[in-house]
CSV table of C-alpha atoms in Angstrom, one decimal:
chain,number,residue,atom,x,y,z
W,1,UNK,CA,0.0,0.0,0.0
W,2,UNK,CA,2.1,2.9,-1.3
W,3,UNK,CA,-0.9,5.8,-0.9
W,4,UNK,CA,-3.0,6.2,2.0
W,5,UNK,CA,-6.5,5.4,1.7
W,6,UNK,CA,-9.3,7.7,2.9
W,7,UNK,CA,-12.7,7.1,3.7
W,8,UNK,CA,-15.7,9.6,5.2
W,9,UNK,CA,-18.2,9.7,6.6
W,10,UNK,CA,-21.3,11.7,8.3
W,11,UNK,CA,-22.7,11.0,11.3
W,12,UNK,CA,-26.0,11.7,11.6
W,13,UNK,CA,-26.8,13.1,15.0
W,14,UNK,CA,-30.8,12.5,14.6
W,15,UNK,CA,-30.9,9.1,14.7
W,16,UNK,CA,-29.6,7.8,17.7
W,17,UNK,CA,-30.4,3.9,17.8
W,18,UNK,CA,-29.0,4.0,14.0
W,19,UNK,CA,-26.2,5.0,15.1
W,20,UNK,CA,-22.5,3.2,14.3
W,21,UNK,CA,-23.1,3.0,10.1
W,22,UNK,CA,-19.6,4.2,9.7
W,23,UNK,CA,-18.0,2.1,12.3
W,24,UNK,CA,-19.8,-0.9,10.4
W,25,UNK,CA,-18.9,-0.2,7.4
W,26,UNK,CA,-15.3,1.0,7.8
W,27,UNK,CA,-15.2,-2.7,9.8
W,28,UNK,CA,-16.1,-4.2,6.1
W,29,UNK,CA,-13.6,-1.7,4.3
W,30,UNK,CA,-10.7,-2.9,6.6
W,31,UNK,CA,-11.5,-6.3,5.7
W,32,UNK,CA,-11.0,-6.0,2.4
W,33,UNK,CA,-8.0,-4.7,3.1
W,34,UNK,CA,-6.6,-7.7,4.3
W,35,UNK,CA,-6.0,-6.0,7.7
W,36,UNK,CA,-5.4,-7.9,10.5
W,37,UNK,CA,-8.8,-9.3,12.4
W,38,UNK,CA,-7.7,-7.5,16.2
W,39,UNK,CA,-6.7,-4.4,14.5
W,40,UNK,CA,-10.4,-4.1,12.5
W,41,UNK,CA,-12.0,-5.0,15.9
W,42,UNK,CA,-10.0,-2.1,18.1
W,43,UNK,CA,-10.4,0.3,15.4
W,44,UNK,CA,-14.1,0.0,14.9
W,45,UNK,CA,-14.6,0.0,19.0
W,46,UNK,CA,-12.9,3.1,19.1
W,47,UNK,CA,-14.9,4.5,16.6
W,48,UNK,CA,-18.1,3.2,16.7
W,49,UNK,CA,-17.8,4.9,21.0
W,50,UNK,CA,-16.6,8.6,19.2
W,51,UNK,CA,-19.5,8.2,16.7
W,52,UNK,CA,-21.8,7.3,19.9
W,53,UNK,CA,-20.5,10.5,21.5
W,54,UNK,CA,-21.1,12.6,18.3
W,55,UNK,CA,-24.9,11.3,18.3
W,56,UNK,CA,-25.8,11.4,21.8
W,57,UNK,CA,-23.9,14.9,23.0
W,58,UNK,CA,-23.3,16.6,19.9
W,59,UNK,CA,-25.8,16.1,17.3
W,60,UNK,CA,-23.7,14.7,15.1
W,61,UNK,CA,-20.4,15.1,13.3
W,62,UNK,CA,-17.9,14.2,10.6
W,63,UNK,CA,-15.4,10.9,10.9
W,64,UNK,CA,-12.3,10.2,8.9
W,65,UNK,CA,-10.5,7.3,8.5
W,66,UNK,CA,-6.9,7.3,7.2
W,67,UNK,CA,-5.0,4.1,6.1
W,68,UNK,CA,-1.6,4.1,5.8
W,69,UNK,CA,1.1,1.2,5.8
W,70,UNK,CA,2.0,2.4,9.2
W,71,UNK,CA,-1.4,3.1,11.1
W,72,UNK,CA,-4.8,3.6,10.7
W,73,UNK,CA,-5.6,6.9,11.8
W,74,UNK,CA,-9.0,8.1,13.0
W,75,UNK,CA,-10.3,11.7,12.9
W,76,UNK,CA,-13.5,12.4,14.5
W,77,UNK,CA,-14.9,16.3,14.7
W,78,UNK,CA,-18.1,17.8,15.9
W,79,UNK,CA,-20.0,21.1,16.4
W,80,UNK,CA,-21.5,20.3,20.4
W,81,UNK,CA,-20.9,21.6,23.6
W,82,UNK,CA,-17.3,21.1,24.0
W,83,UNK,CA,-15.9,19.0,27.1
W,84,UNK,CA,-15.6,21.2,30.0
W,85,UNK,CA,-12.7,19.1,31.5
W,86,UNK,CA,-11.3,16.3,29.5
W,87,UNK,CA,-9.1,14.7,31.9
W,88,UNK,CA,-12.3,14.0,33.9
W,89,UNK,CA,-14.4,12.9,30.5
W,90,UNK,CA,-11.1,10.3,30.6
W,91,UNK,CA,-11.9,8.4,34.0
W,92,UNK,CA,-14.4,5.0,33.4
W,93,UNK,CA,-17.3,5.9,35.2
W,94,UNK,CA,-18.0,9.5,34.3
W,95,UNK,CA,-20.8,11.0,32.4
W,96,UNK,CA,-22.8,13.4,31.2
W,97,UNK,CA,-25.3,11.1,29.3
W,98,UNK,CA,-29.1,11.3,30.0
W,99,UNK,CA,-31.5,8.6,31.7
W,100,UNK,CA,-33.1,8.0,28.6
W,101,UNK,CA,-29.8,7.6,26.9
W,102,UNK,CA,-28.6,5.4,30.0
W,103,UNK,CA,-31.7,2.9,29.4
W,104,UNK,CA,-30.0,2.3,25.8
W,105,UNK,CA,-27.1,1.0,27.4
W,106,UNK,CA,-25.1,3.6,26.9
W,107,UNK,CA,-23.7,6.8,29.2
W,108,UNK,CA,-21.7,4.4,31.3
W,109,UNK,CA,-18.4,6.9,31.2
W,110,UNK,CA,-17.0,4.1,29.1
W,111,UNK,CA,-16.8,6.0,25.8
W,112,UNK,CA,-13.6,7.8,26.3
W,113,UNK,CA,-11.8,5.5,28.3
W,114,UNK,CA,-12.6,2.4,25.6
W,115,UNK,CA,-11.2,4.9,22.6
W,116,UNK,CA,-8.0,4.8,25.1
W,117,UNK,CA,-7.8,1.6,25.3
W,118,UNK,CA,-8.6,0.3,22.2
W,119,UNK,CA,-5.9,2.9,20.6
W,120,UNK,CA,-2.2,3.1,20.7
W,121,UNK,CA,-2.9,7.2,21.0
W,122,UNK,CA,-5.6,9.8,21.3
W,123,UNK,CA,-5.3,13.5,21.2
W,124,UNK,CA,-8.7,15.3,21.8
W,125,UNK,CA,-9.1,19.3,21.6
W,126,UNK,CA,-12.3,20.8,22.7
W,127,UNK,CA,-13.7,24.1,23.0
W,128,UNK,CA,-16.6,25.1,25.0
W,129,UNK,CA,-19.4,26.0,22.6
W,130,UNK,CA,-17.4,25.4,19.4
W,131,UNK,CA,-16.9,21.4,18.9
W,132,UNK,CA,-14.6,18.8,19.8
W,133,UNK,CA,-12.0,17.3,17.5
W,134,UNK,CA,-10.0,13.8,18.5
W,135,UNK,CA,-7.5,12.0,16.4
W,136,UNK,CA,-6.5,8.5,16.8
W,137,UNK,CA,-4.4,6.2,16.0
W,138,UNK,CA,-3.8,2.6,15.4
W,139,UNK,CA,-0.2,1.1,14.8
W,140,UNK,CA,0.0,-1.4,12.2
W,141,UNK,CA,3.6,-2.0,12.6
P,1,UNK,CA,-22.0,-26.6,18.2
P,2,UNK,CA,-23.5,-24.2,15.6
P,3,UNK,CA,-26.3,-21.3,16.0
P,4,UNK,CA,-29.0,-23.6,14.3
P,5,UNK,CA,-28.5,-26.4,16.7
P,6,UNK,CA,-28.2,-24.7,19.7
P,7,UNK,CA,-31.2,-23.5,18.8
P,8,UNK,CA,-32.9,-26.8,18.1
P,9,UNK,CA,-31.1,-28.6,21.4
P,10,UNK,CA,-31.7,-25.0,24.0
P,11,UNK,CA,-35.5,-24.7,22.4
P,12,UNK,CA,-34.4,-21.0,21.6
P,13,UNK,CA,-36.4,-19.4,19.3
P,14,UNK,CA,-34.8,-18.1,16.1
P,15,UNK,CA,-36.4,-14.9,15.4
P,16,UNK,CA,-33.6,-14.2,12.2
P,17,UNK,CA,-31.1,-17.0,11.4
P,18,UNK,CA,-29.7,-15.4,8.4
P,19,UNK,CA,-26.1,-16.7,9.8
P,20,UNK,CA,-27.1,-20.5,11.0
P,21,UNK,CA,-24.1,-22.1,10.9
P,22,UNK,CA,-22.0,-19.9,12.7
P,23,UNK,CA,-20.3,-21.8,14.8
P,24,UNK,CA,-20.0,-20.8,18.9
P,25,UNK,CA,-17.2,-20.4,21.1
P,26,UNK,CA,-18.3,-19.3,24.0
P,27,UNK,CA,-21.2,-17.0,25.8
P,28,UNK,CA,-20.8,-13.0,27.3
P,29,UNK,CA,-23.5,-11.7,29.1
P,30,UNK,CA,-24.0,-8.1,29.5
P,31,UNK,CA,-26.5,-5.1,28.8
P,32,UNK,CA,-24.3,-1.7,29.4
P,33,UNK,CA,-23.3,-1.9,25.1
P,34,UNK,CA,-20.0,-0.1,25.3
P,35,UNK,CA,-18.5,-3.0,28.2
P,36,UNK,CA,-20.4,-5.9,26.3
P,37,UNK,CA,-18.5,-4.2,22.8
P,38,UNK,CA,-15.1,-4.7,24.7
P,39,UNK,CA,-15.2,-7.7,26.1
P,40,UNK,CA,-17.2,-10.4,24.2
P,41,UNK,CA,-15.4,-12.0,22.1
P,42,UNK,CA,-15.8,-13.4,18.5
P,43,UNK,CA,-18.2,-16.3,17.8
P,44,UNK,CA,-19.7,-15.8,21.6
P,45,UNK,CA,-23.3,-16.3,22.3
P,46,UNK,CA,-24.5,-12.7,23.7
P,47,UNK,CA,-27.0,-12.8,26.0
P,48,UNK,CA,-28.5,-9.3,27.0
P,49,UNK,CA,-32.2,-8.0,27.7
P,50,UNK,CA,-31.3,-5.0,25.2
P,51,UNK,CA,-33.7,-4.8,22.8
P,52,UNK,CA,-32.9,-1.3,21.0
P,53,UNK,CA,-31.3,-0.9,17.7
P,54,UNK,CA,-27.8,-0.7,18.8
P,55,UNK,CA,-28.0,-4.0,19.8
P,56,UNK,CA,-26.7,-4.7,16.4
P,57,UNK,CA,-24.4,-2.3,15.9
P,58,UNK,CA,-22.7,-4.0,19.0
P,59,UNK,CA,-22.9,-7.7,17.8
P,60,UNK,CA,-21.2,-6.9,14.4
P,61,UNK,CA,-18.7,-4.2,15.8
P,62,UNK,CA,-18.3,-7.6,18.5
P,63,UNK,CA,-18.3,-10.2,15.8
P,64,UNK,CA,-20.6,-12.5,18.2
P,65,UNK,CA,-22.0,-15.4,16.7
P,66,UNK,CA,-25.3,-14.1,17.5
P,67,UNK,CA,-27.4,-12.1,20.2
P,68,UNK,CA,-29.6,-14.1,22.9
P,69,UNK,CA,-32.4,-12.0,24.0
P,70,UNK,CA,-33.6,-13.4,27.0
P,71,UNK,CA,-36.7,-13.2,29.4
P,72,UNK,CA,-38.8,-12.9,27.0
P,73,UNK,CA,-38.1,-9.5,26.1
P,74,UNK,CA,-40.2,-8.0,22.8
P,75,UNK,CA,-38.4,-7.2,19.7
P,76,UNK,CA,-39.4,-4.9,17.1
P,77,UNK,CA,-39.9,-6.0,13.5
P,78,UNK,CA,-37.8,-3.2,12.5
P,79,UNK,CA,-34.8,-4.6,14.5
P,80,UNK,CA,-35.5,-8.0,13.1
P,81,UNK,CA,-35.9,-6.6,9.3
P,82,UNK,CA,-32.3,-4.8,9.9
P,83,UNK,CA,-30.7,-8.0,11.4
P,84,UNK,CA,-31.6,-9.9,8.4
P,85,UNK,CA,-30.6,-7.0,6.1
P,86,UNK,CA,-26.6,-6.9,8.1
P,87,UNK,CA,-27.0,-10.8,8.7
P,88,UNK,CA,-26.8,-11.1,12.5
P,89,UNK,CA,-28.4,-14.1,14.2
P,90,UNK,CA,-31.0,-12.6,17.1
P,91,UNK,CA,-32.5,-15.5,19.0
P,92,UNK,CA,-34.9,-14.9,22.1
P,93,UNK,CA,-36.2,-17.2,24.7
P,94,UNK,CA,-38.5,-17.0,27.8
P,95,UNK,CA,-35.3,-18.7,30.1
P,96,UNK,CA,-34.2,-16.0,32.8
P,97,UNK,CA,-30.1,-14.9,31.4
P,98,UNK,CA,-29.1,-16.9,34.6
P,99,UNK,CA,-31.0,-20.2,32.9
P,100,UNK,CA,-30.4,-19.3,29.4
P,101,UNK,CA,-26.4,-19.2,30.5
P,102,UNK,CA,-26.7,-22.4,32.4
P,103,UNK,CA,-28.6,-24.2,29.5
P,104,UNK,CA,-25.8,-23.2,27.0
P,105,UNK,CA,-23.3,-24.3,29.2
P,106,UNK,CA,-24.6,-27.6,29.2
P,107,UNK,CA,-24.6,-27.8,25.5
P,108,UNK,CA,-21.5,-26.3,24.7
């Protein structure tokens, strides 16, 4: 693979219990790339939990994925709120989620912390107001 | 053991079998969708009371072999019509998760 590959995709913020079409299909994309079966399955955690995010606190957003021979990078950016303070957005166990978003299953603070994990780095910028962007990234090598 | 037999040998009712012969490895139980996404692993029988749509964003994202609604919980036909349409096996069955889990067990 001499060129990187790009793929985008909208999320749409209206439909929550739709949510994850990009996650799915980038899983079938990576596939066909002949990528390895745990490196398909931590990228499309990651992203299917920013693309969650996007739905259910921002209204939505764009995703990016970028593969390279090196890594498969991930670039997620939205128009919401903002995160007032990140490094506490971080910690398992903390959200902001609603009931009715809790009785989903979701808006178990696990978003963040399973994009950690699932990702050999994550750099997230937020503005109050103004969006949130996070990039990550999965080594191939 | 296969979805289709487990089926026929548990008495769990295949409401979409689009995937029959998937074969299982194992069983996760859970219903908070982001821990259930990290931790079940492929080709395990996922047993959850979740009934919303997400359900199978989270068994494909998982690659379970398919989802085990238990206690009788009601799906809609929309669910079923886009399990079919992504091919994800959704089986339900009266059993409590604790039965359902021990019944598998058994089997498997």
């Amino acid at each position: 693979m001499s060129e990187a590959l790009k793929f985008h995709f909208d999320v749409d913020g209206t439909d929550f219990t739709s949510a994850g079409q990009a996650s799915v299909q980038i899983k079938k994309n990576l596939r066909q790339l002949g990528i390895a079966p745990d490196i398909i399955r931590r990228v499309s955690i990651a992203m299917y939990e920013g693309e969650i995010n996007m739905v259910i606190h921002a209204g939505g957003g764009e995703a990016d994925v970028t593969v390279t021979e090196d890594c498969i990078e991930i670039s997620l950016r939205d128009h919401g709120p903002g995160i007032k303070n990140i490094e506490q957005a971080m910690q398992e166990g903390f959200s902001t989620a609603t009931d009715t978003i809790r009785t989903l299953g979701f808006g178990a603070g696990m978003g963040l912390p399973n994009m950690k994990r699932y990702t050999d780095d994550i750099q997230i910028t937020s503005e109050i107001g103004k969006g949130t962007d996070i990039v990550m990234r999965v080594n191939l090598k | 053991m296969t979805v289709a037999e487990l089926c026929k040998q548990a008495g769990f009712k295949a409401e979409v079998l689009p995937d029959p012969d998937r074969e299982i490895s194992g069983v996760y139980i859970g219903d908070l969708l982001s821990w259930v996404m990290g931790r079940a692993n492929s080709g395990d029988v996922w047993i959850t009371i979740m009934s919303n749509n997400n359900i199978l964003a989270v068994a494909s994202l998982a690659d379970t072999a398919c989802i085990l609604v238990a206690e009788d919980v009601a799906l809609e036909s929309e669910l079923l019509k886009t399990a079919e349409e992504k091919g994800i096996n959704v089986l339900l069955t009266d059993k409590s998760i604790y039965d359902a889990a021990v019944t598998i067990s058994k089997l498997i």
